[in-house]
CSV table of C-alpha atoms in Angstrom, one decimal:
chain,number,residue,atom,x,y,z
A,1,MET,CA,-68.5,-0.7,28.7
A,2,SER,CA,-67.5,-4.3,28.8
A,3,ALA,CA,-64.7,-4.2,26.3
A,4,LYS,CA,-66.4,-2.9,23.3
A,5,ARG,CA,-66.8,-4.2,19.7
A,6,ARG,CA,-64.5,-3.0,17.0
A,7,GLY,CA,-65.6,0.4,15.9
A,8,ASP,CA,-65.6,1.9,19.4
A,9,GLU,CA,-63.0,3.3,21.7
A,10,PRO,CA,-59.7,1.4,22.0
A,11,LYS,CA,-59.2,0.2,25.6
A,12,GLY,CA,-55.9,-0.5,27.4
A,13,ASP,CA,-53.5,0.7,24.7
A,14,GLY,CA,-56.0,-0.6,22.1
A,15,VAL,CA,-58.8,-3.0,22.4
A,16,THR,CA,-61.3,-4.6,20.0
A,17,GLY,CA,-63.7,-7.4,20.3
A,18,PHE,CA,-67.2,-8.4,21.4
A,19,PRO,CA,-68.2,-7.7,25.0
A,20,PHE,CA,-68.1,-10.1,27.9
A,21,ASP,CA,-68.6,-9.5,31.6
A,22,ALA,CA,-65.6,-11.1,33.2
A,23,SER,CA,-66.6,-9.7,36.6
A,24,ARG,CA,-69.5,-12.2,36.5
A,25,THR,CA,-67.8,-15.2,35.0
A,26,GLY,CA,-64.1,-14.9,35.3
A,27,SER,CA,-62.2,-15.3,32.0
A,28,TRP,CA,-59.1,-16.7,30.2
A,29,LYS,CA,-56.3,-14.7,28.8
A,30,ILE,CA,-54.0,-15.5,25.9
A,31,SER,CA,-50.8,-13.4,25.9
A,32,LEU,CA,-47.9,-13.1,23.5
A,33,PRO,CA,-45.5,-10.5,22.2
A,34,CYS,CA,-46.2,-8.6,19.0
A,35,SER,CA,-44.6,-5.9,17.0
A,36,LYS,CA,-45.8,-2.3,16.8
A,37,ALA,CA,-47.0,-2.8,13.2
A,38,GLU,CA,-49.0,-5.9,14.3
A,39,ALA,CA,-50.5,-3.9,17.2
A,40,GLU,CA,-51.5,-1.1,14.8
A,41,ARG,CA,-53.2,-3.6,12.5
A,42,ILE,CA,-55.2,-5.1,15.4
A,43,SER,CA,-56.2,-1.6,16.5
A,44,GLU,CA,-57.4,-0.7,13.0
A,45,GLY,CA,-59.9,-3.5,13.3
A,46,ASP,CA,-59.7,-5.1,9.9
A,47,LEU,CA,-59.4,-8.7,11.1
A,48,PRO,CA,-61.5,-11.1,9.1
A,49,GLU,CA,-60.1,-14.1,11.0
A,50,ILE,CA,-61.5,-12.6,14.2
A,51,ASP,CA,-64.8,-11.5,12.6
A,52,ALA,CA,-65.4,-15.2,11.7
A,53,LEU,CA,-65.3,-16.2,15.4
A,54,ASP,CA,-68.5,-16.5,17.5
A,55,PRO,CA,-68.1,-15.3,20.2
A,56,GLN,CA,-65.3,-13.0,19.3
A,57,PRO,CA,-62.4,-12.5,21.8
A,58,THR,CA,-61.6,-9.1,23.2
A,59,LEU,CA,-58.1,-8.1,22.0
A,60,MET,CA,-55.9,-5.7,23.9
A,61,THR,CA,-52.6,-4.3,22.6
A,62,SER,CA,-50.2,-2.5,24.9
A,63,GLU,CA,-46.7,-1.1,25.0
A,64,PRO,CA,-45.1,-2.6,28.1
A,65,ASP,CA,-41.8,-0.7,27.9
A,66,PRO,CA,-41.7,2.8,26.3
A,67,ASP,CA,-38.0,2.4,25.9
A,68,GLN,CA,-38.7,-0.4,23.4
A,69,PRO,CA,-41.2,1.2,21.1
A,70,GLU,CA,-41.3,-1.7,18.7
A,71,ALA,CA,-42.0,-4.3,21.4
A,72,TRP,CA,-45.7,-4.5,22.1
A,73,GLN,CA,-47.9,-7.2,23.7
A,74,LEU,CA,-51.2,-8.8,22.6
A,75,ASP,CA,-53.7,-10.0,25.2
A,76,ALA,CA,-56.8,-11.8,24.1
A,77,TYR,CA,-59.6,-12.3,26.6
A,78,VAL,CA,-62.3,-15.0,26.3
A,79,GLU,CA,-65.0,-16.3,28.6
A,80,ASP,CA,-64.3,-20.0,28.2
A,81,GLU,CA,-61.1,-22.0,28.2
A,82,PRO,CA,-59.6,-21.4,24.7
A,83,SER,CA,-59.2,-24.3,22.3
A,84,LYS,CA,-56.0,-25.1,20.5
A,85,ALA,CA,-57.6,-23.7,17.3
A,86,LEU,CA,-58.5,-20.4,18.9
A,87,ILE,CA,-55.0,-20.1,20.4
A,88,ALA,CA,-53.5,-20.7,17.0
A,89,ILE,CA,-55.8,-18.0,15.5
A,90,ILE,CA,-54.6,-15.5,18.1
A,91,ALA,CA,-51.0,-16.4,17.6
A,92,ALA,CA,-51.3,-15.9,13.9
A,93,LEU,CA,-52.1,-12.2,14.6
A,94,ALA,CA,-48.5,-11.8,15.7
A,95,PRO,CA,-46.4,-13.8,13.2
A,96,SER,CA,-43.2,-11.9,14.2
A,97,THR,CA,-43.0,-13.6,17.6
A,98,LYS,CA,-41.2,-16.8,18.2
A,99,LYS,CA,-42.6,-17.3,21.6
A,100,LYS,CA,-45.6,-19.6,22.4
A,101,PRO,CA,-48.8,-17.9,23.7
A,102,VAL,CA,-49.2,-18.0,27.4
A,103,VAL,CA,-52.7,-19.0,28.5
A,104,THR,CA,-53.9,-18.0,32.0
A,105,HIS,CA,-57.2,-18.2,33.9
A,106,ILE,CA,-58.5,-15.1,35.6
A,107,PRO,CA,-60.8,-16.2,38.4
A,108,GLU,CA,-64.0,-14.2,39.0
A,109,ASP,CA,-62.7,-12.8,42.3
A,110,ASP,CA,-59.5,-11.6,40.7
A,111,TRP,CA,-61.0,-9.8,37.7
A,112,VAL,CA,-62.2,-6.6,39.4
A,113,THR,CA,-59.0,-6.4,41.4
A,114,MET,CA,-56.9,-6.8,38.3
A,115,SER,CA,-59.0,-4.3,36.3
A,116,GLN,CA,-58.8,-1.7,39.0
A,117,ALA,CA,-55.2,-2.3,40.1
A,118,GLY,CA,-52.7,0.4,39.2
A,119,LEU,CA,-55.4,2.7,37.8
A,120,GLU,CA,-54.3,5.9,39.5
A,121,PRO,CA,-56.6,9.0,39.2
A,122,ILE,CA,-56.0,10.9,36.0
A,123,ARG,CA,-56.1,14.6,35.4
A,124,ALA,CA,-57.2,15.9,32.0
A,125,GLY,CA,-57.9,19.6,31.7
A,126,ARG,CA,-60.3,20.4,34.6
A,127,PHE,CA,-61.3,16.7,35.0
A,128,PHE,CA,-60.3,14.3,37.7
A,129,VAL,CA,-61.2,10.7,37.0
A,130,HIS,CA,-60.8,7.8,39.4
A,131,THR,CA,-62.2,4.3,40.1
A,132,PRO,CA,-64.1,3.4,43.3
A,133,HIS,CA,-61.0,1.6,44.5
A,134,ASN,CA,-59.1,4.9,44.5
A,135,ALA,CA,-61.8,7.2,45.8
A,136,ASP,CA,-59.7,10.4,46.2
A,137,ALA,CA,-61.8,13.5,46.3
A,138,ALA,CA,-61.4,15.8,43.3
A,139,PRO,CA,-58.9,18.6,44.0
A,140,LYS,CA,-60.4,22.1,44.4
A,141,GLY,CA,-61.4,23.6,41.1
A,142,MET,CA,-61.6,20.2,39.3
A,143,THR,CA,-64.6,18.2,38.2
A,144,GLY,CA,-64.5,14.6,39.5
A,145,PHE,CA,-66.0,11.4,38.0
A,146,VAL,CA,-66.0,7.9,39.4
A,147,ILE,CA,-65.8,5.3,36.6
A,148,ASP,CA,-65.8,1.7,37.7
A,149,ALA,CA,-63.6,-0.7,35.6
A,150,GLY,CA,-65.2,-3.8,37.1
A,151,ARG,CA,-67.4,-4.5,34.0
A,152,ALA,CA,-65.5,-2.6,31.5
A,153,PHE,CA,-62.4,-1.2,29.9
A,154,GLY,CA,-62.5,2.5,29.3
A,155,THR,CA,-62.1,4.2,32.6
A,156,GLY,CA,-60.5,7.3,31.0
A,157,HIS,CA,-56.9,6.0,31.3
A,158,HIS,CA,-56.5,5.4,27.6
A,159,GLU,CA,-54.8,8.2,25.7
A,160,THR,CA,-57.8,8.7,23.4
A,161,THR,CA,-60.2,9.4,26.2
A,162,THR,CA,-57.8,11.5,28.1
A,163,GLY,CA,-57.1,13.5,24.9
A,164,CYS,CA,-60.8,14.0,24.3
A,165,LEU,CA,-61.3,15.3,27.8
A,166,GLU,CA,-58.4,17.8,27.2
A,167,MET,CA,-59.9,18.8,23.9
A,168,LEU,CA,-63.3,19.5,25.4
A,169,ASP,CA,-61.7,21.5,28.2
A,170,ARG,CA,-59.8,23.6,25.5
A,171,LEU,CA,-63.1,24.4,23.9
A,172,ARG,CA,-64.6,25.6,27.1
A,173,VAL,CA,-61.5,27.6,28.0
A,174,ALA,CA,-61.8,29.2,24.5
A,175,GLY,CA,-65.3,30.3,25.4
A,176,ARG,CA,-67.1,28.0,23.0
A,177,ARG,CA,-70.8,27.2,23.8
A,178,PHE,CA,-72.8,24.2,22.6
A,179,ASP,CA,-76.5,23.5,22.9
A,180,ASP,CA,-76.9,20.1,21.2
A,181,ILE,CA,-74.2,17.5,21.8
A,182,VAL,CA,-73.9,13.8,20.7
A,183,ASP,CA,-71.3,11.3,22.0
A,184,VAL,CA,-70.9,8.4,19.6
A,185,GLY,CA,-69.3,5.3,21.0
A,186,THR,CA,-69.7,6.5,24.5
A,187,GLY,CA,-68.4,3.4,26.2
A,188,THR,CA,-68.7,4.3,29.9
A,189,GLY,CA,-70.3,7.6,29.3
A,190,LEU,CA,-67.4,9.6,30.5
A,191,LEU,CA,-67.2,12.0,27.6
A,192,ALA,CA,-70.9,12.7,27.6
A,193,PHE,CA,-70.8,13.4,31.3
A,194,ALA,CA,-67.8,15.7,30.8
A,195,ALA,CA,-69.6,17.6,28.0
A,196,ARG,CA,-72.6,18.1,30.2
A,197,ALA,CA,-70.4,19.4,33.0
A,198,LEU,CA,-68.8,21.9,30.7
A,199,TRP,CA,-72.1,23.0,29.1
A,200,PRO,CA,-74.8,22.3,31.7
A,201,ALA,CA,-77.6,24.0,29.7
A,202,ALA,CA,-77.0,21.7,26.7
A,203,LYS,CA,-79.0,18.7,25.6
A,204,VAL,CA,-76.7,15.6,25.4
A,205,ILE,CA,-77.3,12.2,23.8
A,206,ALA,CA,-74.8,9.3,24.1
A,207,SER,CA,-74.9,6.1,22.0
A,208,ASP,CA,-72.9,2.9,21.6
A,209,ILE,CA,-73.1,-0.1,19.4
A,210,ASP,CA,-72.8,-2.3,22.6
A,211,PRO,CA,-75.9,-2.6,24.8
A,212,VAL,CA,-73.7,-3.5,27.8
A,213,SER,CA,-71.9,-0.2,27.4
A,214,ILE,CA,-75.2,1.6,27.6
A,215,GLU,CA,-76.1,-0.3,30.8
A,216,VAL,CA,-72.7,0.6,32.3
A,217,THR,CA,-73.2,4.2,31.2
A,218,ALA,CA,-76.6,4.3,33.0
A,219,GLU,CA,-74.9,2.9,36.2
A,220,ASN,CA,-72.1,5.4,36.0
A,221,ALA,CA,-74.6,8.2,35.5
A,222,GLU,CA,-76.3,7.3,38.7
A,223,VAL,CA,-73.0,7.0,40.6
A,224,ASN,CA,-72.0,10.5,39.4
A,225,GLY,CA,-75.3,12.2,39.8
A,226,VAL,CA,-75.8,12.8,36.1
A,227,PRO,CA,-79.6,13.1,35.3
A,228,MET,CA,-81.0,11.1,32.5
A,229,GLY,CA,-83.5,12.4,30.0
A,230,ARG,CA,-84.1,14.5,26.9
A,231,GLY,CA,-84.1,17.9,28.5
A,232,ARG,CA,-81.4,20.5,28.9
A,233,GLY,CA,-78.8,19.5,31.4
A,234,GLN,CA,-79.7,15.8,30.9
A,235,VAL,CA,-78.1,12.9,29.1
A,236,GLU,CA,-80.2,10.5,26.9
A,237,LEU,CA,-78.9,7.1,26.0
A,238,GLY,CA,-79.3,4.9,22.9
A,239,VAL,CA,-77.9,1.7,21.4
A,240,ALA,CA,-76.9,2.2,17.8
A,241,PRO,CA,-74.0,1.8,15.4
A,242,GLY,CA,-73.1,5.3,14.3
A,243,LEU,CA,-76.1,7.6,14.1
A,244,SER,CA,-78.5,4.9,12.9
A,245,ASP,CA,-81.0,5.1,15.7
A,246,ARG,CA,-84.1,7.3,14.9
A,247,ARG,CA,-83.7,9.3,18.1
A,248,LEU,CA,-80.1,10.3,17.1
A,249,ARG,CA,-81.3,11.3,13.7
A,250,ASP,CA,-84.3,13.3,15.0
A,251,ARG,CA,-82.1,15.3,17.4
A,252,ALA,CA,-79.7,16.4,14.6
A,253,PRO,CA,-78.2,18.7,13.6
A,254,TYR,CA,-75.7,18.9,16.5
A,255,ASP,CA,-73.3,21.7,17.2
A,256,LEU,CA,-70.8,19.3,18.9
A,257,LEU,CA,-70.3,15.7,17.8
A,258,ILE,CA,-67.8,13.6,19.7
A,259,ALA,CA,-66.7,10.2,18.2
A,260,ASN,CA,-64.1,8.2,20.1
A,261,ILE,CA,-64.1,5.0,18.0
A,262,LEU,CA,-61.5,3.8,15.4
A,263,ALA,CA,-60.0,5.2,12.2
A,264,GLY,CA,-61.9,2.8,9.8
A,265,PRO,CA,-65.4,3.6,11.1
A,266,LEU,CA,-64.5,7.3,11.4
A,267,ILE,CA,-63.7,7.4,7.7
A,268,GLU,CA,-66.7,5.4,6.8
A,269,LEU,CA,-69.0,7.6,8.8
A,270,ALA,CA,-67.6,10.9,7.6
A,271,PRO,CA,-70.5,11.7,5.3
A,272,VAL,CA,-73.1,10.8,8.0
A,273,PHE,CA,-71.3,12.8,10.8
A,274,ALA,CA,-70.8,15.8,8.5
A,275,ASP,CA,-74.6,15.8,7.6
A,276,ALA,CA,-75.5,15.6,11.3
A,277,VAL,CA,-73.5,18.7,12.3
A,278,LEU,CA,-74.6,22.4,11.9
A,279,PRO,CA,-72.6,24.7,9.7
A,280,GLY,CA,-69.9,26.1,12.0
A,281,GLY,CA,-70.3,23.1,14.3
A,282,THR,CA,-67.5,21.2,15.9
A,283,VAL,CA,-66.5,17.5,15.5
A,284,VAL,CA,-64.0,15.8,17.9
A,285,LEU,CA,-62.5,12.6,16.5
A,286,ALA,CA,-60.5,10.0,18.4
A,287,GLY,CA,-59.5,6.4,18.5
A,288,LEU,CA,-57.0,6.8,15.6
A,289,LEU,CA,-53.3,6.4,15.6
A,290,ASP,CA,-51.1,9.3,14.7
A,291,THR,CA,-50.2,7.4,11.5
A,292,GLN,CA,-53.9,7.4,10.6
A,293,ALA,CA,-54.7,11.1,11.3
A,294,ASP,CA,-54.2,12.3,7.7
A,295,ALA,CA,-56.5,9.8,6.2
A,296,VAL,CA,-59.2,10.5,8.8
A,297,ALA,CA,-58.8,14.3,8.4
A,298,ASN,CA,-58.9,14.1,4.6
A,299,ALA,CA,-62.2,12.1,4.7
A,300,TYR,CA,-63.8,15.0,6.7
A,301,ARG,CA,-62.3,17.6,4.5
A,302,ARG,CA,-64.0,16.1,1.5
A,303,GLU,CA,-67.3,16.6,3.5
A,304,GLY,CA,-66.7,20.3,4.1
A,305,LEU,CA,-64.9,20.3,7.4
A,306,TYR,CA,-61.4,21.6,8.2
A,307,LEU,CA,-58.9,20.9,11.0
A,308,THR,CA,-58.8,23.4,13.8
A,309,ASP,CA,-56.8,21.7,16.5
A,310,SER,CA,-55.2,18.4,17.4
A,311,ILE,CA,-53.7,16.6,20.4
A,312,LEU,CA,-51.1,13.8,20.4
A,313,ARG,CA,-51.2,11.4,23.4
A,314,GLY,CA,-48.6,8.7,23.0
A,315,ASP,CA,-49.3,7.1,19.6
A,316,TRP,CA,-52.9,8.4,19.5
A,317,ARG,CA,-54.1,11.6,17.8
A,318,ILE,CA,-57.3,13.5,18.7
A,319,LEU,CA,-58.6,15.8,16.0
A,320,ARG,CA,-60.9,18.8,16.3
A,321,MET,CA,-62.6,19.8,13.0
A,322,ALA,CA,-65.2,22.4,12.2
A,323,LYS,CA,-67.9,22.4,9.5
A,324,ARG,CA,-67.6,25.3,7.1
A,325,ARG,CA,-70.4,27.8,7.3
A,326,ARG,CA,-72.5,28.2,4.2
């Protein structure tokens, strides 16, 4: 994905915004400190001041020092040199800080290096995920995926993605079997690829609101030898918010639905997701802060689902819920 729109997976420690391809154009970055509360508001995505912008910047929040849990940082990425008005809008997202925003230019040649730098391979359950710049072979007994960060955030290093990989692995270890799987807000395609690896006889479809994300997913599928198509053992791709595409609706009901987006859209889509899952089916929800977990879980309880498992990764909670059998 090229940093995704709000409503999809958070990147970095939390990212929201419209996509841009910095590997092609270079970019500009606006950086300033922010509080944890401000970072949480940004991650929740209810930002009318940003919605009014065209194009929208990509916002990333991160926790630079775990020993200072209240001290976070906001980075805003834009394609063109930012105006004073845009800098002021970004600064207003973090009213707690007294420091002026720092504006830096990221040349085209530096972007891929920056995006790949420091991204060590990750292990999550049986999965080993790395970038092309760190092409270590997967250890024996692990399933490896190469995910290029050059055009995208979302290589698997964010706690929500790592937690989802661990949750999927738990399901497989528990002996669960799935035949029809959907990955909503797929980003780079990693979770769809992982689901296919765990249940190779299943039919998998992956969607994202961002067309660039689907382009990147197709590229990643080719790199990782994941076959595309509608048959068993294949992954089909589609561009859609939620499950609005006809192909996604036609393939329902699913026995496994994965949605790594954000708390607001997860709550809003609870009735749609619940209707799209078979009785007894499983829903994996991510992209929500631990402080938002109760609200998200309650929205799905109202639709006839119940909580069966959860994973906490940093400040982020991954929920596994099951639909009650009739």
